[in-house]
mmCIF file with all atom_site columns, C-alpha atoms in Angstrom:
data_model
loop_
_atom_site.group_PDB
_atom_site.id
_atom_site.type_symbol
_atom_site.label_atom_id
_atom_site.label_alt_id
_atom_site.label_comp_id
_atom_site.label_asym_id
_atom_site.label_entity_id
_atom_site.label_seq_id
_atom_site.pdbx_PDB_ins_code
_atom_site.Cartn_x
_atom_site.Cartn_y
_atom_site.Cartn_z
_atom_site.occupancy
_atom_site.B_iso_or_equiv
_atom_site.pdbx_formal_charge
_atom_site.auth_seq_id
_atom_site.auth_comp_id
_atom_site.auth_asym_id
_atom_site.auth_atom_id
_atom_site.pdbx_PDB_model_num
ATOM 1   C CA . MET V 1 1   ? 0.125   -0.074  0.176  1.00 0.00 ? 29  MET V CA 1
ATOM 2   C CA . LYS V 1 2   ? 1.199   3.483   -0.893 1.00 0.00 ? 30  LYS V CA 1
ATOM 3   C CA . ALA V 1 3   ? -0.014  6.988   -0.461 1.00 0.00 ? 31  ALA V CA 1
ATOM 4   C CA . ARG V 1 4   ? 1.267   10.541  -0.971 1.00 0.00 ? 32  ARG V CA 1
ATOM 5   C CA . VAL V 1 5   ? 0.616   13.638  0.852  1.00 0.00 ? 33  VAL V CA 1
ATOM 6   C CA . LYS V 1 6   ? 1.719   17.006  -0.741 1.00 0.00 ? 34  LYS V CA 1
ATOM 7   C CA . TRP V 1 7   ? 1.743   20.457  0.832  1.00 0.00 ? 35  TRP V CA 1
ATOM 8   C CA . LEU V 1 8   ? -0.460  22.869  -1.059 1.00 0.00 ? 36  LEU V CA 1
ATOM 9   C CA . ASP V 1 9   ? -0.091  26.019  1.061  1.00 0.00 ? 37  ASP V CA 1
ATOM 10  C CA . HIS V 1 10  ? -0.729  27.554  4.466  1.00 0.00 ? 38  HIS V CA 1
ATOM 11  C CA . MET V 1 11  ? -1.630  24.393  6.364  1.00 0.00 ? 39  MET V CA 1
ATOM 12  C CA . SER V 1 12  ? -3.456  22.697  3.528  1.00 0.00 ? 40  SER V CA 1
ATOM 13  C CA . PHE V 1 13  ? -2.308  19.318  2.086  1.00 0.00 ? 41  PHE V CA 1
ATOM 14  C CA . VAL V 1 14  ? -3.707  16.788  -0.511 1.00 0.00 ? 42  VAL V CA 1
ATOM 15  C CA . GLY V 1 15  ? -3.515  13.171  0.221  1.00 0.00 ? 43  GLY V CA 1
ATOM 16  C CA . GLU V 1 16  ? -3.532  10.748  -2.736 1.00 0.00 ? 44  GLU V CA 1
ATOM 17  C CA . SER V 1 17  ? -4.162  7.054   -2.187 1.00 0.00 ? 45  SER V CA 1
ATOM 18  C CA . GLY V 1 18  ? -2.409  4.327   -4.190 1.00 0.00 ? 46  GLY V CA 1
ATOM 19  C CA . SER V 1 19  ? -5.837  3.528   -5.679 1.00 0.00 ? 47  SER V CA 1
ATOM 20  C CA . GLY V 1 20  ? -5.967  6.961   -7.128 1.00 0.00 ? 48  GLY V CA 1
ATOM 21  C CA . HIS V 1 21  ? -8.258  8.913   -4.990 1.00 0.00 ? 49  HIS V CA 1
ATOM 22  C CA . SER V 1 22  ? -7.499  12.297  -3.380 1.00 0.00 ? 50  SER V CA 1
ATOM 23  C CA . VAL V 1 23  ? -8.603  14.077  -0.094 1.00 0.00 ? 51  VAL V CA 1
ATOM 24  C CA . VAL V 1 24  ? -7.824  17.515  1.173  1.00 0.00 ? 52  VAL V CA 1
ATOM 25  C CA . MET V 1 25  ? -6.579  17.874  4.691  1.00 0.00 ? 53  MET V CA 1
ATOM 26  C CA . ASP V 1 26  ? -6.340  21.314  6.438  1.00 0.00 ? 54  ASP V CA 1
ATOM 27  C CA . GLY V 1 27  ? -5.636  22.670  9.858  1.00 0.00 ? 55  GLY V CA 1
ATOM 28  C CA . ALA V 1 28  ? -7.731  24.669  12.100 1.00 0.00 ? 56  ALA V CA 1
ATOM 29  C CA . PRO V 1 29  ? -7.516  28.493  11.705 1.00 0.00 ? 57  PRO V CA 1
ATOM 30  C CA . GLU V 1 30  ? -5.536  29.002  15.035 1.00 0.00 ? 58  GLU V CA 1
ATOM 31  C CA . ALA V 1 31  ? -3.015  26.563  13.645 1.00 0.00 ? 59  ALA V CA 1
ATOM 32  C CA . GLY V 1 32  ? -2.439  28.568  10.324 1.00 0.00 ? 60  GLY V CA 1
ATOM 33  C CA . GLY V 1 33  ? -5.080  26.516  8.430  1.00 0.00 ? 61  GLY V CA 1
ATOM 34  C CA . ARG V 1 34  ? -8.070  27.790  6.462  1.00 0.00 ? 62  ARG V CA 1
ATOM 35  C CA . ASN V 1 35  ? -10.508 25.079  7.370  1.00 0.00 ? 63  ASN V CA 1
ATOM 36  C CA . LEU V 1 36  ? -10.755 23.835  3.775  1.00 0.00 ? 64  LEU V CA 1
ATOM 37  C CA . GLY V 1 37  ? -10.715 20.100  4.560  1.00 0.00 ? 65  GLY V CA 1
ATOM 38  C CA . VAL V 1 38  ? -10.746 17.598  7.399  1.00 0.00 ? 66  VAL V CA 1
ATOM 39  C CA . ARG V 1 39  ? -8.104  17.625  9.936  1.00 0.00 ? 67  ARG V CA 1
ATOM 40  C CA . PRO V 1 40  ? -5.439  14.681  9.779  1.00 0.00 ? 68  PRO V CA 1
ATOM 41  C CA . MET V 1 41  ? -6.659  13.185  13.140 1.00 0.00 ? 69  MET V CA 1
ATOM 42  C CA . GLU V 1 42  ? -10.310 13.412  11.886 1.00 0.00 ? 70  GLU V CA 1
ATOM 43  C CA . MET V 1 43  ? -9.203  11.359  8.952  1.00 0.00 ? 71  MET V CA 1
ATOM 44  C CA . LEU V 1 44  ? -7.904  8.704   11.415 1.00 0.00 ? 72  LEU V CA 1
ATOM 45  C CA . LEU V 1 45  ? -11.333 8.501   13.116 1.00 0.00 ? 73  LEU V CA 1
ATOM 46  C CA . LEU V 1 46  ? -13.025 8.474   9.649  1.00 0.00 ? 74  LEU V CA 1
ATOM 47  C CA . GLY V 1 47  ? -10.833 5.686   8.769  1.00 0.00 ? 75  GLY V CA 1
ATOM 48  C CA . LEU V 1 48  ? -11.783 3.550   11.845 1.00 0.00 ? 76  LEU V CA 1
ATOM 49  C CA . GLY V 1 49  ? -15.535 4.266   11.114 1.00 0.00 ? 77  GLY V CA 1
ATOM 50  C CA . GLY V 1 50  ? -15.064 3.224   7.623  1.00 0.00 ? 78  GLY V CA 1
ATOM 51  C CA . CYS V 1 51  ? -13.181 0.118   8.388  1.00 0.00 ? 79  CYS V CA 1
ATOM 52  C CA . ALA V 1 52  ? -15.621 -1.036  11.027 1.00 0.00 ? 80  ALA V CA 1
ATOM 53  C CA . SER V 1 53  ? -18.590 -0.262  8.936  1.00 0.00 ? 81  SER V CA 1
ATOM 54  C CA . PHE V 1 54  ? -17.040 -2.344  6.009  1.00 0.00 ? 82  PHE V CA 1
ATOM 55  C CA . ASP V 1 55  ? -16.673 -5.185  8.420  1.00 0.00 ? 83  ASP V CA 1
ATOM 56  C CA . VAL V 1 56  ? -20.127 -5.001  9.935  1.00 0.00 ? 84  VAL V CA 1
ATOM 57  C CA . VAL V 1 57  ? -21.989 -4.685  6.573  1.00 0.00 ? 85  VAL V CA 1
ATOM 58  C CA . MET V 1 58  ? -19.973 -7.538  5.048  1.00 0.00 ? 86  MET V CA 1
ATOM 59  C CA . ILE V 1 59  ? -20.556 -9.913  7.963  1.00 0.00 ? 87  ILE V CA 1
ATOM 60  C CA . LEU V 1 60  ? -24.303 -9.056  7.934  1.00 0.00 ? 88  LEU V CA 1
ATOM 61  C CA . GLN V 1 61  ? -24.480 -9.726  4.127  1.00 0.00 ? 89  GLN V CA 1
ATOM 62  C CA . LYS V 1 62  ? -22.649 -13.100 4.557  1.00 0.00 ? 90  LYS V CA 1
ATOM 63  C CA . SER V 1 63  ? -25.085 -14.019 7.307  1.00 0.00 ? 91  SER V CA 1
ATOM 64  C CA . ARG V 1 64  ? -27.990 -13.237 4.963  1.00 0.00 ? 92  ARG V CA 1
ATOM 65  C CA . GLN V 1 65  ? -29.271 -10.301 6.734  1.00 0.00 ? 93  GLN V CA 1
ATOM 66  C CA . VAL V 1 66  ? -31.455 -7.890  4.757  1.00 0.00 ? 94  VAL V CA 1
ATOM 67  C CA . ILE V 1 67  ? -30.017 -4.558  5.677  1.00 0.00 ? 95  ILE V CA 1
ATOM 68  C CA . SER V 1 68  ? -30.755 -1.252  3.977  1.00 0.00 ? 96  SER V CA 1
ATOM 69  C CA . ASP V 1 69  ? -28.474 1.099   5.991  1.00 0.00 ? 97  ASP V CA 1
ATOM 70  C CA . CYS V 1 70  ? -25.489 1.174   8.302  1.00 0.00 ? 98  CYS V CA 1
ATOM 71  C CA . GLU V 1 71  ? -24.347 4.291   9.955  1.00 0.00 ? 99  GLU V CA 1
ATOM 72  C CA . VAL V 1 72  ? -21.714 4.592   12.683 1.00 0.00 ? 100 VAL V CA 1
ATOM 73  C CA . LEU V 1 73  ? -21.545 7.572   14.940 1.00 0.00 ? 101 LEU V CA 1
ATOM 74  C CA . LEU V 1 74  ? -18.061 8.026   16.488 1.00 0.00 ? 102 LEU V CA 1
ATOM 75  C CA . THR V 1 75  ? -16.953 10.090  19.506 1.00 0.00 ? 103 THR V CA 1
ATOM 76  C CA . ALA V 1 76  ? -13.334 10.470  20.615 1.00 0.00 ? 104 ALA V CA 1
ATOM 77  C CA . GLU V 1 77  ? -11.335 11.981  23.304 1.00 0.00 ? 105 GLU V CA 1
ATOM 78  C CA . ARG V 1 78  ? -7.558  12.926  22.931 1.00 0.00 ? 106 ARG V CA 1
ATOM 79  C CA . ALA V 1 79  ? -4.733  13.283  25.435 1.00 0.00 ? 107 ALA V CA 1
ATOM 80  C CA . SER V 1 80  ? -4.320  16.832  26.515 1.00 0.00 ? 108 SER V CA 1
ATOM 81  C CA . THR V 1 81  ? -0.489  16.916  26.068 1.00 0.00 ? 109 THR V CA 1
ATOM 82  C CA . ASP V 1 82  ? 1.678   15.934  23.024 1.00 0.00 ? 110 ASP V CA 1
ATOM 83  C CA . PRO V 1 83  ? 1.420   13.669  21.563 1.00 0.00 ? 111 PRO V CA 1
ATOM 84  C CA . LYS V 1 84  ? -2.340  14.101  21.504 1.00 0.00 ? 112 LYS V CA 1
ATOM 85  C CA . VAL V 1 85  ? -3.273  10.591  20.940 1.00 0.00 ? 113 VAL V CA 1
ATOM 86  C CA . PHE V 1 86  ? -6.850  9.141   21.039 1.00 0.00 ? 114 PHE V CA 1
ATOM 87  C CA . THR V 1 87  ? -7.427  7.852   24.444 1.00 0.00 ? 115 THR V CA 1
ATOM 88  C CA . ARG V 1 88  ? -11.071 6.955   24.210 1.00 0.00 ? 116 ARG V CA 1
ATOM 89  C CA . ILE V 1 89  ? -13.253 6.176   21.056 1.00 0.00 ? 117 ILE V CA 1
ATOM 90  C CA . HIS V 1 90  ? -16.900 5.197   21.140 1.00 0.00 ? 118 HIS V CA 1
ATOM 91  C CA . LEU V 1 91  ? -18.660 3.573   18.072 1.00 0.00 ? 119 LEU V CA 1
ATOM 92  C CA . HIS V 1 92  ? -22.393 3.657   17.964 1.00 0.00 ? 120 HIS V CA 1
ATOM 93  C CA . PHE V 1 93  ? -23.767 1.652   15.044 1.00 0.00 ? 121 PHE V CA 1
ATOM 94  C CA . ILE V 1 94  ? -27.287 2.211   13.655 1.00 0.00 ? 122 ILE V CA 1
ATOM 95  C CA . VAL V 1 95  ? -28.416 -0.670  11.337 1.00 0.00 ? 123 VAL V CA 1
ATOM 96  C CA . LYS V 1 96  ? -31.452 -0.513  9.560  1.00 0.00 ? 124 LYS V CA 1
ATOM 97  C CA . GLY V 1 97  ? -33.017 -3.486  7.793  1.00 0.00 ? 125 GLY V CA 1
ATOM 98  C CA . HIS V 1 98  ? -35.859 -5.931  7.507  1.00 0.00 ? 126 HIS V CA 1
ATOM 99  C CA . ASN V 1 99  ? -36.292 -8.528  10.321 1.00 0.00 ? 127 ASN V CA 1
ATOM 100 C CA . LEU V 1 100 ? -32.602 -8.220  11.398 1.00 0.00 ? 128 LEU V CA 1
ATOM 101 C CA . ALA V 1 101 ? -31.598 -10.675 14.042 1.00 0.00 ? 129 ALA V CA 1
ATOM 102 C CA . LEU V 1 102 ? -30.131 -8.862  16.976 1.00 0.00 ? 130 LEU V CA 1
ATOM 103 C CA . GLU V 1 103 ? -27.613 -11.580 17.815 1.00 0.00 ? 131 GLU V CA 1
ATOM 104 C CA . LYS V 1 104 ? -26.285 -11.456 14.200 1.00 0.00 ? 132 LYS V CA 1
ATOM 105 C CA . VAL V 1 105 ? -25.859 -7.682  14.553 1.00 0.00 ? 133 VAL V CA 1
ATOM 106 C CA . GLU V 1 106 ? -24.190 -7.967  17.920 1.00 0.00 ? 134 GLU V CA 1
ATOM 107 C CA . ARG V 1 107 ? -21.875 -10.724 16.378 1.00 0.00 ? 135 ARG V CA 1
ATOM 108 C CA . ALA V 1 108 ? -21.010 -8.577  13.456 1.00 0.00 ? 136 ALA V CA 1
ATOM 109 C CA . VAL V 1 109 ? -20.024 -5.620  15.698 1.00 0.00 ? 137 VAL V CA 1
ATOM 110 C CA . LYS V 1 110 ? -17.953 -7.908  17.998 1.00 0.00 ? 138 LYS V CA 1
ATOM 111 C CA . LEU V 1 111 ? -16.134 -9.788  15.182 1.00 0.00 ? 139 LEU V CA 1
ATOM 112 C CA . SER V 1 112 ? -15.290 -6.340  13.521 1.00 0.00 ? 140 SER V CA 1
ATOM 113 C CA . ALA V 1 113 ? -13.996 -4.924  17.074 1.00 0.00 ? 141 ALA V CA 1
ATOM 114 C CA . GLU V 1 114 ? -12.206 -8.170  18.103 1.00 0.00 ? 142 GLU V CA 1
ATOM 115 C CA . LYS V 1 115 ? -10.942 -9.759  14.792 1.00 0.00 ? 143 LYS V CA 1
ATOM 116 C CA . TYR V 1 116 ? -11.232 -7.845  11.637 1.00 0.00 ? 144 TYR V CA 1
ATOM 117 C CA . CYS V 1 117 ? -10.882 -4.071  11.892 1.00 0.00 ? 145 CYS V CA 1
ATOM 118 C CA . SER V 1 118 ? -7.206  -3.371  11.438 1.00 0.00 ? 146 SER V CA 1
ATOM 119 C CA . ALA V 1 119 ? -7.763  0.475   12.333 1.00 0.00 ? 147 ALA V CA 1
ATOM 120 C CA . SER V 1 120 ? -9.514  -0.576  15.536 1.00 0.00 ? 148 SER V CA 1
ATOM 121 C CA . MET V 1 121 ? -6.667  -2.897  16.468 1.00 0.00 ? 149 MET V CA 1
ATOM 122 C CA . MET V 1 122 ? -3.953  -0.300  15.877 1.00 0.00 ? 150 MET V CA 1
ATOM 123 C CA . LEU V 1 123 ? -5.885  2.666   17.650 1.00 0.00 ? 151 LEU V CA 1
ATOM 124 C CA . GLY V 1 124 ? -6.762  0.299   20.369 1.00 0.00 ? 152 GLY V CA 1
ATOM 125 C CA . LYS V 1 125 ? -3.048  0.343   21.471 1.00 0.00 ? 153 LYS V CA 1
ATOM 126 C CA . THR V 1 126 ? -3.640  3.796   22.929 1.00 0.00 ? 154 THR V CA 1
ATOM 127 C CA . ALA V 1 127 ? -7.283  4.308   23.045 1.00 0.00 ? 155 ALA V CA 1
ATOM 128 C CA . GLU V 1 128 ? -10.025 2.482   25.049 1.00 0.00 ? 156 GLU V CA 1
ATOM 129 C CA . ILE V 1 129 ? -12.501 1.608   22.227 1.00 0.00 ? 157 ILE V CA 1
ATOM 130 C CA . THR V 1 130 ? -16.000 0.816   23.074 1.00 0.00 ? 158 THR V CA 1
ATOM 131 C CA . HIS V 1 131 ? -19.058 -0.364  20.811 1.00 0.00 ? 159 HIS V CA 1
ATOM 132 C CA . GLU V 1 132 ? -22.829 -0.344  20.934 1.00 0.00 ? 160 GLU V CA 1
ATOM 133 C CA . PHE V 1 133 ? -25.548 -0.667  18.299 1.00 0.00 ? 161 PHE V CA 1
ATOM 134 C CA . GLU V 1 134 ? -29.206 -0.014  17.691 1.00 0.00 ? 162 GLU V CA 1
ATOM 135 C CA . VAL V 1 135 ? -31.268 -1.806  15.067 1.00 0.00 ? 163 VAL V CA 1
ATOM 136 C CA . ILE V 1 136 ? -34.082 -0.004  13.212 1.00 0.00 ? 164 ILE V CA 1
ATOM 137 C CA . GLU V 1 137 ? -36.831 -2.108  11.209 1.00 0.00 ? 165 GLU V CA 1
ATOM 138 C CA . ALA V 1 138 ? -36.787 -0.536  7.764  1.00 0.00 ? 166 ALA V CA 1
#
């Protein structure tokens, strides 16, 4: 896997993935940024949410659950001193579908958290990561 990050100006950067996709990152105005894109640490949090959601959806599809939507809301706390690593992260999954089995959704969230989500495994070295879910009939 390869990636490239190039400085644009002020505190703005463009990240290019090895798969050919780009994203703009920028700093907060108080740090010299212009608020033109997500912060780098927000990218890490978004990566965790994407990785975990990918797992949950795939596991539910393989277990023949009829899902129509999956959303994860993430909240995080960071250390107050440098390096300001994540110390706590909470993932709240909202899974919508028809006749979803609660135990299968719970299993999918647990498997992602404990076995499959690489981002969770890495961030879990510094942060306490917790999970919960709700199921909505759709």
